[in-house]
Amino acid sequence: MSVTVASAAVLLGLPRADGAPGQASASADACRTVGAGLPRGDCGPFWQVLAEDFNGDRVPLGAFSDCDHRVDTSGAHCGGLTGTYRDNWWAYPTGWPDTATSRNRDVTGVYHPEDTVSVGPAANGDGRMSIRMWRPEDGGPVHAAAVVPRAVMEMKYGKYSARIKVVKSAPGYKSAWLHYGGGCEMDHPEGEWTGALTAFHHPCGGGAQGYFPGADDWTEWHTVSTEWTPGHVRFFVDGRQIGHDTRAVPDRPLSWVLQNESALQGPGAAPGSSAQLDITWVAAYAYDWK
């Protein structure tokens, strides 16, 4: 199978591994975002519809529960959430199988948002959404988590950005943040948390996947962005364009799913193990048709 490889653009502004901004003053994405802070405001052909830095109310473990309401629609919600988090977030309901189940992996996972997803301050006071996946001591399925920003469910085109870091790594855990449906799929970021961070584009109706290496290590802070416009999808890591594809790009509304689950490659998660991804901000934008 042939592979489309990214033509990397020059990196103009890169946050350092500690989250602080680099020396340069611009980046290649539409918002020209630099540094570690949450971008605010419209940019290029995009107008901002979500800007979440998780510095508001805490959401304890257990709150992302009762999520089986109007699933996979813009009306989906979790009954256990309250306030703005109920308004802004949904999660795959408890009991849904993860991708590894359909691939017949030895170690599979089941979505359990109630005991994997929480929001609160890190040790330095920074507000974060934490995704802590784990496998029971008895060797049962991995407890996985897929969270969905409601503001951009079933939306056609847009810009989707987040700042992320795996703060605890272990074999057997991965992410595949994606838009998919109708034979189309865009994945960014994707990869096992012990490996490299990558983007993929699966053209609508089939064909060779676009494969775009992005970063070597999930355990450093990275800003990831997908820009989806008519006939184009572009992927960015830390302000650097890592890939651009024009082949059979989706032209239908799709939801942005922040999917985290058991690994599809390499060893499965060991019994009693756990791993954690932190998200310090999420920003999303609709596409301006004018």
CSV table of C-alpha atoms in Angstrom, one decimal:
chain,number,residue,atom,x,y,z
A,1,MET,CA,0.0,0.0,0.0
A,2,SER,CA,1.4,3.4,-0.9
A,3,VAL,CA,1.7,6.1,1.7
A,4,THR,CA,1.5,9.8,1.5
A,5,VAL,CA,4.2,11.5,3.5
A,6,ALA,CA,4.0,15.0,4.9
A,7,SER,CA,6.0,17.8,3.4
A,8,ALA,CA,7.0,19.6,6.6
A,9,ALA,CA,6.8,23.4,6.7
A,10,VAL,CA,9.4,25.5,8.4
A,11,LEU,CA,8.7,25.8,12.1
A,12,LEU,CA,8.5,29.4,13.1
A,13,GLY,CA,7.4,29.1,16.7
A,14,LEU,CA,7.8,26.1,19.0
A,15,PRO,CA,6.9,25.9,22.7
A,16,ARG,CA,9.7,24.4,24.8
A,17,ALA,CA,9.2,21.0,26.4
A,18,ASP,CA,8.5,22.8,29.7
A,19,GLY,CA,5.5,24.5,28.2
A,20,ALA,CA,7.1,27.9,27.9
A,21,PRO,CA,7.1,29.7,24.5
A,22,GLY,CA,10.1,29.5,22.3
A,23,GLN,CA,12.0,32.5,20.9
A,24,ALA,CA,10.2,33.0,17.6
A,25,SER,CA,6.9,34.8,17.2
A,26,ALA,CA,4.7,32.9,14.7
A,27,SER,CA,3.5,29.5,13.7
A,28,ALA,CA,2.1,28.0,10.5
A,29,ASP,CA,-1.4,27.3,11.6
A,30,ALA,CA,-4.3,29.7,10.9
A,31,CYS,CA,-4.2,31.3,14.4
A,32,ARG,CA,-0.4,31.8,14.4
A,33,THR,CA,-0.5,30.5,18.0
A,34,VAL,CA,2.7,30.5,20.0
A,35,GLY,CA,3.4,29.6,23.6
A,36,ALA,CA,1.4,27.4,25.9
A,37,GLY,CA,-1.7,29.6,26.6
A,38,LEU,CA,-5.2,29.0,25.3
A,39,PRO,CA,-5.8,30.9,22.1
A,40,ARG,CA,-8.8,33.2,22.1
A,41,GLY,CA,-10.7,34.8,19.3
A,42,ASP,CA,-11.3,34.2,15.6
A,43,CYS,CA,-8.5,33.6,13.1
A,44,GLY,CA,-8.2,33.2,9.4
A,45,PRO,CA,-11.4,31.6,8.0
A,46,PHE,CA,-12.4,30.3,11.4
A,47,TRP,CA,-14.5,31.7,14.2
A,48,GLN,CA,-14.1,30.3,17.7
A,49,VAL,CA,-16.9,28.4,19.3
A,50,LEU,CA,-15.1,26.7,22.2
A,51,ALA,CA,-12.3,28.0,24.4
A,52,GLU,CA,-11.8,25.8,27.5
A,53,ASP,CA,-8.8,26.0,29.9
A,54,PHE,CA,-10.3,23.8,32.6
A,55,ASN,CA,-9.7,26.5,35.3
A,56,GLY,CA,-13.3,26.6,36.4
A,57,ASP,CA,-15.3,24.2,38.5
A,58,ARG,CA,-13.7,20.8,39.4
A,59,VAL,CA,-15.3,17.7,37.9
A,60,PRO,CA,-14.5,14.7,40.2
A,61,LEU,CA,-14.3,11.1,39.1
A,62,GLY,CA,-17.8,9.7,38.9
A,63,ALA,CA,-19.3,12.8,37.3
A,64,PHE,CA,-18.9,11.7,33.7
A,65,SER,CA,-21.7,9.1,34.2
A,66,ASP,CA,-25.1,8.4,32.8
A,67,CYS,CA,-23.9,9.4,29.3
A,68,ASP,CA,-26.4,7.2,27.3
A,69,HIS,CA,-28.6,10.1,26.3
A,70,ARG,CA,-29.2,10.8,22.5
A,71,VAL,CA,-25.8,9.3,21.8
A,72,ASP,CA,-23.8,10.5,18.8
A,73,THR,CA,-26.0,13.5,18.2
A,74,SER,CA,-25.6,17.2,19.2
A,75,GLY,CA,-28.1,16.5,21.9
A,76,ALA,CA,-25.9,13.9,23.6
A,77,HIS,CA,-25.2,14.5,27.3
A,78,CYS,CA,-24.1,12.9,30.6
A,79,GLY,CA,-26.7,13.0,33.3
A,80,GLY,CA,-24.0,13.0,36.0
A,81,LEU,CA,-22.5,16.3,34.8
A,82,THR,CA,-23.8,19.7,35.9
A,83,GLY,CA,-23.5,23.4,34.8
A,84,THR,CA,-21.2,24.3,31.9
A,85,TYR,CA,-19.6,20.8,31.8
A,86,ARG,CA,-23.0,19.3,31.2
A,87,ASP,CA,-23.6,21.9,28.4
A,88,ASN,CA,-20.2,21.5,26.8
A,89,TRP,CA,-19.1,17.8,27.1
A,90,TRP,CA,-20.3,14.3,26.4
A,91,ALA,CA,-18.5,11.0,26.6
A,92,TYR,CA,-18.9,7.5,25.1
A,93,PRO,CA,-21.2,5.7,27.6
A,94,THR,CA,-20.1,3.1,30.0
A,95,GLY,CA,-20.0,-0.3,28.4
A,96,TRP,CA,-19.2,0.6,24.8
A,97,PRO,CA,-16.3,-1.5,23.5
A,98,ASP,CA,-13.2,0.2,22.2
A,99,THR,CA,-11.5,-0.4,18.8
A,100,ALA,CA,-9.2,-3.2,20.1
A,101,THR,CA,-12.3,-5.3,20.7
A,102,SER,CA,-13.3,-5.2,17.0
A,103,ARG,CA,-9.7,-6.0,16.1
A,104,ASN,CA,-9.7,-9.1,18.3
A,105,ARG,CA,-6.7,-8.0,20.3
A,106,ASP,CA,-5.6,-10.1,23.3
A,107,VAL,CA,-6.2,-7.1,25.6
A,108,THR,CA,-9.2,-5.0,24.8
A,109,GLY,CA,-11.0,-2.1,26.4
A,110,VAL,CA,-14.4,-0.9,27.5
A,111,TYR,CA,-15.3,2.8,27.8
A,112,HIS,CA,-15.8,3.9,31.5
A,113,PRO,CA,-15.8,7.7,31.6
A,114,GLU,CA,-17.1,7.6,35.2
A,115,ASP,CA,-13.8,6.3,36.6
A,116,THR,CA,-11.3,7.6,34.0
A,117,VAL,CA,-12.2,11.3,33.4
A,118,SER,CA,-11.8,14.2,35.8
A,119,VAL,CA,-11.1,17.9,35.8
A,120,GLY,CA,-9.1,19.8,38.4
A,121,PRO,CA,-5.8,21.6,39.1
A,122,ALA,CA,-2.4,20.0,38.7
A,123,ALA,CA,0.2,20.4,41.4
A,124,ASN,CA,1.2,23.8,39.8
A,125,GLY,CA,-2.4,25.0,39.9
A,126,ASP,CA,-3.0,24.6,36.1
A,127,GLY,CA,-6.5,23.4,35.4
A,128,ARG,CA,-6.6,20.2,33.4
A,129,MET,CA,-8.8,17.5,32.1
A,130,SER,CA,-7.2,14.2,33.1
A,131,ILE,CA,-7.8,10.9,31.2
A,132,ARG,CA,-6.4,8.2,33.5
A,133,MET,CA,-6.9,4.8,31.8
A,134,TRP,CA,-6.3,1.6,33.8
A,135,ARG,CA,-6.5,-2.2,33.7
A,136,PRO,CA,-7.9,-4.1,36.7
A,137,GLU,CA,-5.6,-6.3,38.8
A,138,ASP,CA,-7.7,-9.3,37.7
A,139,GLY,CA,-6.7,-8.8,34.1
A,140,GLY,CA,-10.1,-7.6,32.8
A,141,PRO,CA,-10.6,-5.1,30.0
A,142,VAL,CA,-8.9,-1.7,30.0
A,143,HIS,CA,-11.1,1.1,31.3
A,144,ALA,CA,-10.9,3.6,28.4
A,145,ALA,CA,-12.3,7.0,27.7
A,146,ALA,CA,-13.6,9.0,24.7
A,147,VAL,CA,-14.8,12.6,25.4
A,148,VAL,CA,-16.6,14.8,22.9
A,149,PRO,CA,-16.9,18.6,22.9
A,150,ARG,CA,-20.6,19.2,22.3
A,151,ALA,CA,-20.1,22.6,20.6
A,152,VAL,CA,-18.6,20.9,17.5
A,153,MET,CA,-20.6,17.7,17.3
A,154,GLU,CA,-22.0,17.1,13.8
A,155,MET,CA,-20.2,20.1,12.4
A,156,LYS,CA,-18.9,20.4,8.8
A,157,TYR,CA,-15.3,21.8,8.5
A,158,GLY,CA,-13.5,23.7,11.3
A,159,LYS,CA,-10.3,24.0,13.3
A,160,TYR,CA,-9.7,21.8,16.3
A,161,SER,CA,-6.8,22.4,18.7
A,162,ALA,CA,-5.6,21.2,22.1
A,163,ARG,CA,-2.5,21.2,24.3
A,164,ILE,CA,-1.7,17.7,25.7
A,165,LYS,CA,0.9,15.6,27.5
A,166,VAL,CA,1.1,12.0,28.7
A,167,VAL,CA,2.1,12.6,32.3
A,168,LYS,CA,2.2,8.9,33.1
A,169,SER,CA,3.2,6.4,30.4
A,170,ALA,CA,2.8,2.6,30.3
A,171,PRO,CA,2.6,0.1,27.4
A,172,GLY,CA,-0.8,-0.8,26.1
A,173,TYR,CA,-2.5,2.6,26.0
A,174,LYS,CA,-3.1,5.0,23.0
A,175,SER,CA,-5.1,7.9,21.6
A,176,ALA,CA,-6.9,8.3,18.3
A,177,TRP,CA,-8.5,11.7,18.3
A,178,LEU,CA,-10.7,11.7,15.2
A,179,HIS,CA,-13.4,12.7,12.9
A,180,TYR,CA,-15.1,9.8,11.2
A,181,GLY,CA,-18.2,8.6,9.4
A,182,GLY,CA,-19.6,7.8,6.0
A,183,GLY,CA,-16.4,6.0,5.0
A,184,CYS,CA,-14.2,9.0,5.9
A,185,GLU,CA,-11.7,9.4,8.7
A,186,MET,CA,-9.2,12.0,9.9
A,187,ASP,CA,-7.1,11.1,13.0
A,188,HIS,CA,-4.9,13.6,14.9
A,189,PRO,CA,-3.2,12.9,17.2
A,190,GLU,CA,-2.9,9.1,17.0
A,191,GLY,CA,-0.5,6.6,18.5
A,192,GLU,CA,0.5,4.4,21.4
A,193,TRP,CA,1.5,6.6,24.3
A,194,THR,CA,4.9,4.9,24.5
A,195,GLY,CA,5.6,5.6,20.8
A,196,ALA,CA,5.3,8.5,18.3
A,197,LEU,CA,2.5,11.0,17.8
A,198,THR,CA,1.2,10.8,14.3
A,199,ALA,CA,-1.7,12.0,12.1
A,200,PHE,CA,-3.6,10.0,9.5
A,201,HIS,CA,-6.1,10.8,6.7
A,202,HIS,CA,-8.3,8.0,5.4
A,203,PRO,CA,-9.9,9.3,2.2
A,204,CYS,CA,-13.6,9.0,1.9
A,205,GLY,CA,-14.5,5.8,0.0
A,206,GLY,CA,-11.1,4.2,0.4
A,207,GLY,CA,-7.6,4.6,-1.0
A,208,ALA,CA,-4.1,4.8,0.5
A,209,GLN,CA,-4.0,6.5,3.9
A,210,GLY,CA,-2.2,9.7,4.4
A,211,TYR,CA,0.5,9.2,7.1
A,212,PHE,CA,2.1,12.2,8.8
A,213,PRO,CA,4.7,11.8,11.6
A,214,GLY,CA,4.3,14.6,14.1
A,215,ALA,CA,6.5,14.2,17.2
A,216,ASP,CA,8.6,11.5,18.8
A,217,ASP,CA,7.3,11.6,22.4
A,218,TRP,CA,3.9,11.9,23.9
A,219,THR,CA,5.5,12.7,27.3
A,220,GLU,CA,6.3,16.2,26.3
A,221,TRP,CA,3.8,19.1,26.0
A,222,HIS,CA,2.5,19.4,22.4
A,223,THR,CA,-0.1,21.7,20.8
A,224,VAL,CA,-2.0,19.7,18.1
A,225,SER,CA,-4.3,21.2,15.5
A,226,THR,CA,-6.4,19.9,12.6
A,227,GLU,CA,-7.7,22.4,10.0
A,228,TRP,CA,-10.5,21.0,7.9
A,229,THR,CA,-11.8,23.2,5.0
A,230,PRO,CA,-13.5,22.3,1.7
A,231,GLY,CA,-11.2,19.9,-0.2
A,232,HIS,CA,-8.3,20.2,2.3
A,233,VAL,CA,-7.2,18.8,5.7
A,234,ARG,CA,-4.1,20.1,7.3
A,235,PHE,CA,-2.4,18.8,10.5
A,236,PHE,CA,-0.1,20.8,12.8
A,237,VAL,CA,2.1,20.0,15.8
A,238,ASP,CA,3.6,22.8,17.8
A,239,GLY,CA,2.8,25.3,15.0
A,240,ARG,CA,4.5,23.2,12.4
A,241,GLN,CA,2.5,21.8,9.5
A,242,ILE,CA,3.2,18.1,9.4
A,243,GLY,CA,0.7,17.1,6.7
A,244,HIS,CA,-1.8,18.3,4.0
A,245,ASP,CA,-4.1,16.1,2.0
A,246,THR,CA,-6.7,16.9,-0.7
A,247,ARG,CA,-7.8,13.4,-1.6
A,248,ALA,CA,-11.5,12.8,-1.0
A,249,VAL,CA,-11.7,15.1,2.1
A,250,PRO,CA,-15.0,14.8,4.0
A,251,ASP,CA,-17.7,17.2,3.0
A,252,ARG,CA,-20.3,16.1,5.6
A,253,PRO,CA,-20.9,17.0,9.3
A,254,LEU,CA,-18.7,15.0,11.6
A,255,SER,CA,-18.0,15.1,15.4
A,256,TRP,CA,-14.6,15.6,17.0
A,257,VAL,CA,-14.0,12.6,19.3
A,258,LEU,CA,-11.1,12.8,21.8
A,259,GLN,CA,-10.7,9.0,21.9
A,260,ASN,CA,-8.3,7.2,24.2
A,261,GLU,CA,-8.3,3.4,24.4
A,262,SER,CA,-6.3,0.2,24.6
A,263,ALA,CA,-3.4,-0.2,22.2
A,264,LEU,CA,-3.8,-1.7,18.7
A,265,GLN,CA,-0.1,-2.5,18.4
A,266,GLY,CA,2.6,-3.8,20.6
A,267,PRO,CA,2.0,-5.3,24.1
A,268,GLY,CA,-1.3,-5.0,25.8
A,269,ALA,CA,-1.7,-3.2,29.1
A,270,ALA,CA,-0.5,-5.3,32.0
A,271,PRO,CA,-3.0,-6.1,34.8
A,272,GLY,CA,-2.9,-3.4,37.4
A,273,SER,CA,-1.2,-0.9,35.2
A,274,SER,CA,-2.4,2.7,34.4
A,275,ALA,CA,-1.5,5.6,32.2
A,276,GLN,CA,-2.6,9.2,32.1
A,277,LEU,CA,-3.0,12.0,29.5
A,278,ASP,CA,-3.6,15.6,30.6
A,279,ILE,CA,-5.3,18.3,28.5
A,280,THR,CA,-4.6,21.8,29.6
A,281,TRP,CA,-6.8,23.5,27.0
A,282,VAL,CA,-9.1,22.8,24.1
A,283,ALA,CA,-10.1,25.3,21.4
A,284,ALA,CA,-12.5,24.7,18.5
A,285,TYR,CA,-13.6,26.8,15.6
A,286,ALA,CA,-16.3,26.8,13.0
A,287,TYR,CA,-15.5,27.5,9.3
A,288,ASP,CA,-16.5,30.9,8.0
A,289,TRP,CA,-18.2,30.3,4.6
A,290,LYS,CA,-18.1,34.0,3.6
